[in-house]
């Protein structure tokens, strides 16, 4: 499990349940659950000066999501 602070009073968590969750820092409510990975998500990083974040998973992918629109922007595959 990990956490990353985001702008706009949000933070994001990753978990062994394969999900990426975006939370409101004020209400502590979950705003959105992203389930684009098919295995454990073990890393997250916000891309500086953007609305994007990268997540890395045991499914051998690195995914880039927009944390404002919640869209999956692209997927990179690794071995």
Coordinates of C-alpha atoms in Angstrom, one line a residue:
X1 CA 0.0 0.0 0.0
X2 CA 1.2 3.5 -0.7
X3 CA -0.1 7.1 -0.8
X4 CA 0.7 10.2 -2.9
X5 CA -0.6 13.7 -2.3
X6 CA -2.2 15.4 -5.3
X7 CA -3.2 19.0 -6.0
X8 CA -6.9 20.1 -5.6
X9 CA -7.2 18.7 -2.1
X10 CA -6.8 15.1 -3.2
X11 CA -4.7 12.2 -2.4
X12 CA -4.3 8.8 -4.1
X13 CA -3.8 5.3 -2.6
X14 CA -2.7 2.0 -4.2
X15 CA -3.4 -1.4 -2.7
X16 CA -2.9 -5.1 -3.0
X17 CA -6.5 -5.4 -4.1
X18 CA -5.4 -4.0 -7.6
X19 CA -7.1 -0.7 -7.2
X20 CA -6.1 2.9 -7.3
X21 CA -8.3 5.2 -5.2
X22 CA -8.5 8.9 -5.3
X23 CA -9.7 10.6 -2.1
X24 CA -10.9 14.0 -1.0
X25 CA -8.5 15.4 1.7
X26 CA -11.3 17.4 3.3
X27 CA -14.1 14.9 3.6
X28 CA -11.9 11.8 3.4
X29 CA -14.4 10.3 1.0
X30 CA -13.3 8.1 -1.9
X31 CA -14.0 10.1 -5.1
X32 CA -13.0 7.5 -7.6
X33 CA -11.8 3.9 -7.8
X34 CA -9.7 3.0 -10.8
X35 CA -9.3 -0.7 -11.6
X36 CA -7.2 -0.8 -14.7
X37 CA -4.5 -3.1 -13.3
X38 CA -5.0 -6.9 -13.1
X39 CA -2.6 -7.6 -10.3
X40 CA -1.1 -6.0 -7.2
X41 CA -0.3 -2.3 -7.6
X42 CA 2.9 -1.5 -5.8
X43 CA 4.2 1.9 -6.9
X44 CA 2.8 5.3 -7.6
X45 CA 4.3 8.7 -8.6
X46 CA 2.8 12.0 -9.6
X47 CA 4.3 13.5 -12.7
X48 CA 5.4 17.0 -11.9
X49 CA 3.7 20.0 -13.5
X50 CA 0.9 17.8 -14.9
X51 CA -2.4 16.2 -13.9
X52 CA -0.9 12.7 -14.5
X53 CA 0.2 9.9 -12.2
X54 CA 2.0 6.7 -13.0
X55 CA 1.3 3.4 -11.3
X56 CA 3.3 0.1 -11.6
X57 CA 1.9 -3.3 -11.0
X58 CA 2.7 -7.0 -10.8
X59 CA 0.7 -7.3 -14.0
X60 CA 3.9 -6.1 -15.7
X61 CA 2.4 -2.7 -16.7
X62 CA 3.0 0.9 -15.9
X63 CA -0.1 3.0 -16.4
X64 CA -0.6 6.7 -16.7
X65 CA -3.8 8.2 -15.4
X66 CA -5.2 11.7 -15.4
X67 CA -6.2 12.4 -11.8
X68 CA -8.6 15.1 -12.8
X69 CA -10.6 13.3 -15.5
X70 CA -9.7 9.8 -14.2
X71 CA -9.0 8.6 -17.7
X72 CA -6.3 6.0 -18.5
X73 CA -3.9 7.9 -20.8
X74 CA -1.5 5.1 -21.8
X75 CA -0.1 1.7 -20.7
X76 CA 3.6 0.6 -20.9
X77 CA 4.5 -3.1 -20.8
X78 CA 7.7 -4.4 -19.2
X79 CA 9.2 -7.9 -18.4

